[in-house]
GROMACS .gro file of N, CA, C and O in nm:
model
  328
    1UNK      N    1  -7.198   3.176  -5.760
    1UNK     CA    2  -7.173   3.054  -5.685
    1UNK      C    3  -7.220   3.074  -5.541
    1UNK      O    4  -7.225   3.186  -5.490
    2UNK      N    5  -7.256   2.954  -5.472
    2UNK     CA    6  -7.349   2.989  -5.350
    2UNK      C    7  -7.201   2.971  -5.230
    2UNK      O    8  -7.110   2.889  -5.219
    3UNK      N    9  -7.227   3.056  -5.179
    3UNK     CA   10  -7.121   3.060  -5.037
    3UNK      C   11  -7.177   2.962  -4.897
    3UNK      O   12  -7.284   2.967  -4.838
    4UNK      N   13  -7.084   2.895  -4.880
    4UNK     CA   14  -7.145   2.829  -4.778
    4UNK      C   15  -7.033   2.868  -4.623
    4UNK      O   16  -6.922   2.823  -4.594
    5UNK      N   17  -7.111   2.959  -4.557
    5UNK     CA   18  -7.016   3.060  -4.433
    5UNK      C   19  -7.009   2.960  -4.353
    5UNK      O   20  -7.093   2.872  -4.331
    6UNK      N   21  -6.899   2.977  -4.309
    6UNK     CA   22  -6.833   2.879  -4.196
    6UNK      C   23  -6.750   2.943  -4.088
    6UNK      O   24  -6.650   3.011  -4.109
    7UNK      N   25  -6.804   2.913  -3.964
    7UNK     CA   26  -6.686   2.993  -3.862
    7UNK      C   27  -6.576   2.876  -3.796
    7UNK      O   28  -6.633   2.809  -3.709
    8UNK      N   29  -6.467   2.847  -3.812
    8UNK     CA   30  -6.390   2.741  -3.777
    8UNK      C   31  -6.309   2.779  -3.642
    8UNK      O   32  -6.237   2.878  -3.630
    9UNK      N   33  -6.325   2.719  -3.581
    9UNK     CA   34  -6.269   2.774  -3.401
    9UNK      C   35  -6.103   2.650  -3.418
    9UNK      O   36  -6.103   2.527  -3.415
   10UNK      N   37  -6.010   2.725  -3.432
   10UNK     CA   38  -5.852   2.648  -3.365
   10UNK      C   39  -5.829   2.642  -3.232
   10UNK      O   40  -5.826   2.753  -3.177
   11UNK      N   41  -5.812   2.551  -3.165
   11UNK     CA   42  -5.731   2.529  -3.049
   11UNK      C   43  -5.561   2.540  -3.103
   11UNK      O   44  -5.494   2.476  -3.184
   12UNK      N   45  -5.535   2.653  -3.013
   12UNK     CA   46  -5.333   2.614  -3.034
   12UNK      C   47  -5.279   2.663  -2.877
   12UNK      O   48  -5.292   2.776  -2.829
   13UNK      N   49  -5.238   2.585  -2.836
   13UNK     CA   50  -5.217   2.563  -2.726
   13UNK      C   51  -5.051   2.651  -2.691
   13UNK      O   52  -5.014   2.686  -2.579
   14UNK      N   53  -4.977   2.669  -2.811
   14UNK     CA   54  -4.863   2.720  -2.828
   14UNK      C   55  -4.845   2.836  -2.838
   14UNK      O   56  -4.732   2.883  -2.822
   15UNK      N   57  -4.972   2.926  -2.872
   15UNK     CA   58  -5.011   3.064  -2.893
   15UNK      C   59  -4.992   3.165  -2.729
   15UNK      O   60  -5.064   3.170  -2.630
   16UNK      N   61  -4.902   3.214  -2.752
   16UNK     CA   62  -4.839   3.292  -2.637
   16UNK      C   63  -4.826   3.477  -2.697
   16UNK      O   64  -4.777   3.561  -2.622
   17UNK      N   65  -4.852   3.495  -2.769
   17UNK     CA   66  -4.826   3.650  -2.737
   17UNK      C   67  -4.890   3.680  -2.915
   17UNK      O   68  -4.947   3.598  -2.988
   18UNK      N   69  -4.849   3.850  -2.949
   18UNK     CA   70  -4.933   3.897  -3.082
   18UNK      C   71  -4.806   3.871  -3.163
   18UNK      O   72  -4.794   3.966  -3.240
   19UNK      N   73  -4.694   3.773  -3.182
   19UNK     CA   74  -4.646   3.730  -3.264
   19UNK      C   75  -4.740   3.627  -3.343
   19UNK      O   76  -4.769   3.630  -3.462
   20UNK      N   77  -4.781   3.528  -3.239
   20UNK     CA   78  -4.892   3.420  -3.285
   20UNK      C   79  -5.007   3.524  -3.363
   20UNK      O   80  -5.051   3.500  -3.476
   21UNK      N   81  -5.032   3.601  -3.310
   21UNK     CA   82  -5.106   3.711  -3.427
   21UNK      C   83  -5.067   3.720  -3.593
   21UNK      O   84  -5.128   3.678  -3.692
   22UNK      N   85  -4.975   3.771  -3.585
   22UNK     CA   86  -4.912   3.762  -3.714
   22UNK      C   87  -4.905   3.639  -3.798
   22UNK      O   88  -4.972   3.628  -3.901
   23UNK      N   89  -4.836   3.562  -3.761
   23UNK     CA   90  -4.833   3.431  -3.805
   23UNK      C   91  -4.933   3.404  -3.823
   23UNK      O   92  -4.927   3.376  -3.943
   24UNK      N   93  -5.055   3.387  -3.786
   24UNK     CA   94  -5.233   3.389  -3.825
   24UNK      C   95  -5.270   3.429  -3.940
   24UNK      O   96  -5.324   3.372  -4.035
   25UNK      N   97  -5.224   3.577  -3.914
   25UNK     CA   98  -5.301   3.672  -4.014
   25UNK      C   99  -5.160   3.627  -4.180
   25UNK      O  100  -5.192   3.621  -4.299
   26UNK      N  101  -5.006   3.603  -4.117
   26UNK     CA  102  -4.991   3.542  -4.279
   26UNK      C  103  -5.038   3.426  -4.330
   26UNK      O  104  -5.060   3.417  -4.451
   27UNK      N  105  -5.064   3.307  -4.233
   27UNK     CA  106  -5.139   3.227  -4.263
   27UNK      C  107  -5.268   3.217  -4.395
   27UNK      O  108  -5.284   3.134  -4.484
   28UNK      N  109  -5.340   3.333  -4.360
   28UNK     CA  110  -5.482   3.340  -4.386
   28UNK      C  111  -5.443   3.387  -4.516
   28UNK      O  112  -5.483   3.322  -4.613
   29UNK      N  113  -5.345   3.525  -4.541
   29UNK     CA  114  -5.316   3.592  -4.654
   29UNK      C  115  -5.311   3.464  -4.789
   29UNK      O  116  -5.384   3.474  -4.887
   30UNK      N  117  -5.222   3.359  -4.774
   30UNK     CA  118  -5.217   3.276  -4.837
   30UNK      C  119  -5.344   3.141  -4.883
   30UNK      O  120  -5.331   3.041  -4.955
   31UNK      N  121  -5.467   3.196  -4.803
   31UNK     CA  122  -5.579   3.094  -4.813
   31UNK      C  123  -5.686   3.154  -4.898
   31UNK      O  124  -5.723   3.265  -4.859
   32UNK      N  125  -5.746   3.103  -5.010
   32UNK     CA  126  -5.833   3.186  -5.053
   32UNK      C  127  -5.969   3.148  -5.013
   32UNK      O  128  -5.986   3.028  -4.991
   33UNK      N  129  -6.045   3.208  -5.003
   33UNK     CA  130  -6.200   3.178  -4.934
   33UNK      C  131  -6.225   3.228  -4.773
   33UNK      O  132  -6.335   3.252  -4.721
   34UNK      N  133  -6.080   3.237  -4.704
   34UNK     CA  134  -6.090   3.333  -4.568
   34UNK      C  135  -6.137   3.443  -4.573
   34UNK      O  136  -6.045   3.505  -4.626
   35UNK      N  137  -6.228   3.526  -4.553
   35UNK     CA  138  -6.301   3.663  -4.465
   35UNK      C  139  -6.247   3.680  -4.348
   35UNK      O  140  -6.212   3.798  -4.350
   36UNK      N  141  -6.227   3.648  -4.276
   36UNK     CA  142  -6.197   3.682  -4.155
   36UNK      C  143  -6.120   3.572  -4.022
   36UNK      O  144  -6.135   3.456  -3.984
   37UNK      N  145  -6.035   3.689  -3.988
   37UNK     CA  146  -5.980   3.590  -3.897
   37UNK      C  147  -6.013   3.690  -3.705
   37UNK      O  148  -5.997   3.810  -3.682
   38UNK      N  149  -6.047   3.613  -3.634
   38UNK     CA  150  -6.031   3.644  -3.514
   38UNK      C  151  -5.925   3.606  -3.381
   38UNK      O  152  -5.949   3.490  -3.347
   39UNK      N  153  -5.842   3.652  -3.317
   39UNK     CA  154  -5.735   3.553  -3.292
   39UNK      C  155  -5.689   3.612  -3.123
   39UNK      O  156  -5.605   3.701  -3.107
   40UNK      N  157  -5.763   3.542  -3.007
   40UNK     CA  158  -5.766   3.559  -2.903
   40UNK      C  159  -5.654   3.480  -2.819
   40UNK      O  160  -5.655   3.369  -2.766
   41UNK      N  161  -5.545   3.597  -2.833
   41UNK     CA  162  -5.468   3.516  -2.718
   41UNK      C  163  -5.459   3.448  -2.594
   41UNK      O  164  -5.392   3.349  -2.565
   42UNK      N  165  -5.545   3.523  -2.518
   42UNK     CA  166  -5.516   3.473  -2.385
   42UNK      C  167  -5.662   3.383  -2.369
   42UNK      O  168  -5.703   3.399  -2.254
   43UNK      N  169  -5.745   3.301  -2.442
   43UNK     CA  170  -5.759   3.177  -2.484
   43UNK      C  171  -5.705   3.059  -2.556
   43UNK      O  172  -5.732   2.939  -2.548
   44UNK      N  173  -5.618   3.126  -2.631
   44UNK     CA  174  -5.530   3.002  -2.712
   44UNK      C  175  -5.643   2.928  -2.812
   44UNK      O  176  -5.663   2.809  -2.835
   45UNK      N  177  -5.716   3.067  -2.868
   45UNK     CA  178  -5.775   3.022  -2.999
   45UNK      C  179  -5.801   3.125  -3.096
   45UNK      O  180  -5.793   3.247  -3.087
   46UNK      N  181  -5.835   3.045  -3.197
   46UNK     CA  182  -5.808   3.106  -3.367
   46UNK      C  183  -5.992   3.134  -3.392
   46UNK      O  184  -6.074   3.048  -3.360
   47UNK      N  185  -6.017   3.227  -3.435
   47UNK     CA  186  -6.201   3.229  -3.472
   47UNK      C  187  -6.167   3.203  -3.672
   47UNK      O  188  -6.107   3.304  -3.710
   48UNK      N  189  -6.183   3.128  -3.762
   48UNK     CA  190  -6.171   3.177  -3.903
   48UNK      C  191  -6.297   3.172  -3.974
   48UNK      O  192  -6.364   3.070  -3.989
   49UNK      N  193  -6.326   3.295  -4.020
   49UNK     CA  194  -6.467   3.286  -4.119
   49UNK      C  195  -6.417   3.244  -4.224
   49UNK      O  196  -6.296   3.249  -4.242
   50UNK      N  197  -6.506   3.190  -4.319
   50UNK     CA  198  -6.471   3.125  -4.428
   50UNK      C  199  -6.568   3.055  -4.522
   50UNK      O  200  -6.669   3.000  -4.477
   51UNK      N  201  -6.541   3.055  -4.639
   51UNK     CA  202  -6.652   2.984  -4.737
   51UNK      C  203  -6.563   2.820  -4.711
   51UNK      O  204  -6.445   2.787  -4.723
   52UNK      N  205  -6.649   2.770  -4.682
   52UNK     CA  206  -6.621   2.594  -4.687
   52UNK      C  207  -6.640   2.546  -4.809
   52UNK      O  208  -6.633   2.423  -4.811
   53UNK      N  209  -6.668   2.611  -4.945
   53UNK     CA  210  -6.598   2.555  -5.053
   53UNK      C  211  -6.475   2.586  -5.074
   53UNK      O  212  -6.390   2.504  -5.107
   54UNK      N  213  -6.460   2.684  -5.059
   54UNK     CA  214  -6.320   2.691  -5.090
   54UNK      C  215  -6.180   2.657  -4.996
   54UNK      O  216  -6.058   2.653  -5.011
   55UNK      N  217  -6.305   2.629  -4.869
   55UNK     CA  218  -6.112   2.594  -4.824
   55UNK      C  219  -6.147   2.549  -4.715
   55UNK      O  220  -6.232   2.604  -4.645
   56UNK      N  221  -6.069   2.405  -4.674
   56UNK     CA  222  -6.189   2.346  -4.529
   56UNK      C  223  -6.107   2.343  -4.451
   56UNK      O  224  -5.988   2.365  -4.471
   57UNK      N  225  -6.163   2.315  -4.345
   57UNK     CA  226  -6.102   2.346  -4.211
   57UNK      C  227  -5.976   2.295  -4.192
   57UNK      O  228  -5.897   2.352  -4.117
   58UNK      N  229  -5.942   2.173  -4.262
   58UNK     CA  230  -5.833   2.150  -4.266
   58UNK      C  231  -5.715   2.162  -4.342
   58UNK      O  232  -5.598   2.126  -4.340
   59UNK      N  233  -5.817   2.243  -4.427
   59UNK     CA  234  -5.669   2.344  -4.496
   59UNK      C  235  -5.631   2.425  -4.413
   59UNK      O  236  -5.511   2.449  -4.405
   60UNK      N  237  -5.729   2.492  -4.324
   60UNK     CA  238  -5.665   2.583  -4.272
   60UNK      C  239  -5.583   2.550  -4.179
   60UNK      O  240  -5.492   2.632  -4.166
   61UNK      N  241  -5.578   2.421  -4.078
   61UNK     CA  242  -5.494   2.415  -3.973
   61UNK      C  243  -5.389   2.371  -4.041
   61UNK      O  244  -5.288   2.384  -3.972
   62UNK      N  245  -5.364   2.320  -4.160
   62UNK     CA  246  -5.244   2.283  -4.229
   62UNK      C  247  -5.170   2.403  -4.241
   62UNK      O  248  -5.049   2.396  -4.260
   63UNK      N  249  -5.240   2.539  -4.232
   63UNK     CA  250  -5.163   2.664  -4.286
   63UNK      C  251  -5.122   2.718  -4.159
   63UNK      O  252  -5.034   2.803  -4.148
   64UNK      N  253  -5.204   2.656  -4.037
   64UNK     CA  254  -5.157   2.753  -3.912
   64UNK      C  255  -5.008   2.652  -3.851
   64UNK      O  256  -4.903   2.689  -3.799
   65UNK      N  257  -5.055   2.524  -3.884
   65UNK     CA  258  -4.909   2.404  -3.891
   65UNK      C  259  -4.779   2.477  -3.954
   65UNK      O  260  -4.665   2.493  -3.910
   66UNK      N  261  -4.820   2.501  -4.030
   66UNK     CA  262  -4.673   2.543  -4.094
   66UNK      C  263  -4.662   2.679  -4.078
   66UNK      O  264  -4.583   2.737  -4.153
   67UNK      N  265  -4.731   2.753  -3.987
   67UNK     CA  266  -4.660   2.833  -3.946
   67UNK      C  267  -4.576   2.840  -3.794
   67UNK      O  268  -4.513   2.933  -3.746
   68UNK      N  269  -4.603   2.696  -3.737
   68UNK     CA  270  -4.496   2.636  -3.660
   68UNK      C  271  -4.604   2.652  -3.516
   68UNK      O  272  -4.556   2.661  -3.403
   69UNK      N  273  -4.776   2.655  -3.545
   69UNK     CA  274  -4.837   2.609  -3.421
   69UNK      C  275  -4.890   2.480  -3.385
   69UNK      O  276  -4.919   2.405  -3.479
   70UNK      N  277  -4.906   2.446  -3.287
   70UNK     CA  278  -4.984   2.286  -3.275
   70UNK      C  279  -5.119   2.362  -3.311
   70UNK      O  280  -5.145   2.481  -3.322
   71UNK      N  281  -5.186   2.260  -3.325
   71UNK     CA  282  -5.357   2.275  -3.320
   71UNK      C  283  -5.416   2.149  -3.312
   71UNK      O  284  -5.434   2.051  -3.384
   72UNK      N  285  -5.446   2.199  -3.164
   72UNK     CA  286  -5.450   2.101  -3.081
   72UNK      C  287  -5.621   2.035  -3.099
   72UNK      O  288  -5.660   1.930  -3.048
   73UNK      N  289  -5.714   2.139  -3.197
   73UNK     CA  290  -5.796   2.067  -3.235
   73UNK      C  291  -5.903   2.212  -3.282
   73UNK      O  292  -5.885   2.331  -3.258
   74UNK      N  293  -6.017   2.144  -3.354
   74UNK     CA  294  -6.110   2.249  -3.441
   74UNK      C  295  -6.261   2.190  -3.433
   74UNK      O  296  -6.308   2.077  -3.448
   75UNK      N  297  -6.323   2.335  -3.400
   75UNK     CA  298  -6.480   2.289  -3.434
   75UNK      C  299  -6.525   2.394  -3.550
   75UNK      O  300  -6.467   2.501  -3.570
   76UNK      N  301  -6.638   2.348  -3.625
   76UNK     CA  302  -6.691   2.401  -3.743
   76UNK      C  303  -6.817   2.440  -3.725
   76UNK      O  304  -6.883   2.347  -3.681
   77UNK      N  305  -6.892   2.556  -3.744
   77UNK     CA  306  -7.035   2.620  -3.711
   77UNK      C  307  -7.030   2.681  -3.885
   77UNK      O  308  -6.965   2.766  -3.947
   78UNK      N  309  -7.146   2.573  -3.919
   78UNK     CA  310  -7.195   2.630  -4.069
   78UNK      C  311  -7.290   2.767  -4.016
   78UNK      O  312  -7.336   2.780  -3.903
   79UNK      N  313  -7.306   2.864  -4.132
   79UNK     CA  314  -7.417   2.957  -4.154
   79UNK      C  315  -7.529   2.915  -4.235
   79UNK      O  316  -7.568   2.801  -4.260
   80UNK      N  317  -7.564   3.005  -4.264
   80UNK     CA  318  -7.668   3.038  -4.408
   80UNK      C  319  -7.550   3.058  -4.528
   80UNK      O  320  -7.431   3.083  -4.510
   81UNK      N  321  -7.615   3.040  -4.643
   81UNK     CA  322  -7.542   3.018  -4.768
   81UNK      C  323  -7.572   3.192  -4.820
   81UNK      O  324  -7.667   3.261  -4.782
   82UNK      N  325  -7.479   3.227  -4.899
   82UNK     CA  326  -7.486   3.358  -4.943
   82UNK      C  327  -7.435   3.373  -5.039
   82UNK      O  328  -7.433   3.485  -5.091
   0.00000   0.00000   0.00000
């Protein structure tokens, strides 16, 4: 099946320390099609690699939602397919 790579950038404006870390990284555990997560605090954003078939961007802020962050908004940078 062809992978279509996606890097999805979160705004969370609520993200204050490497607890918001955690909460990220269980986030992701529960998403299938995530590779990678990048998660820069002292910007107050989320980096998520990801196949965009399997799981779109707005699954994912639904997963960073319920882990009790705003997200305050998302941009999407397709790749090459792999």
């Amino acid at each position: 099946m062809t992978r279509t790579r996606t890097r999805t950038r979160l705004a969370l404006p609520d993200m204050t320390c490497a607890h918001g870390e955690q909460a990220i990284e269980g986030a992701r555990s529960r998403l299938d099609g995530v590779d990678g997560v990048t998660v820069d605090i002292a910007g107050k954003v989320v980096d998520v690699d990801h196949d965009a078939r399997a799981v779109s961007a707005g699954s994912i802020a639904h997963a960073v939602k319920e882990q009790g962050y705003t997200v305050a908004g998302h941009d999407e940078t397709r790749g090459d397919a792999a």
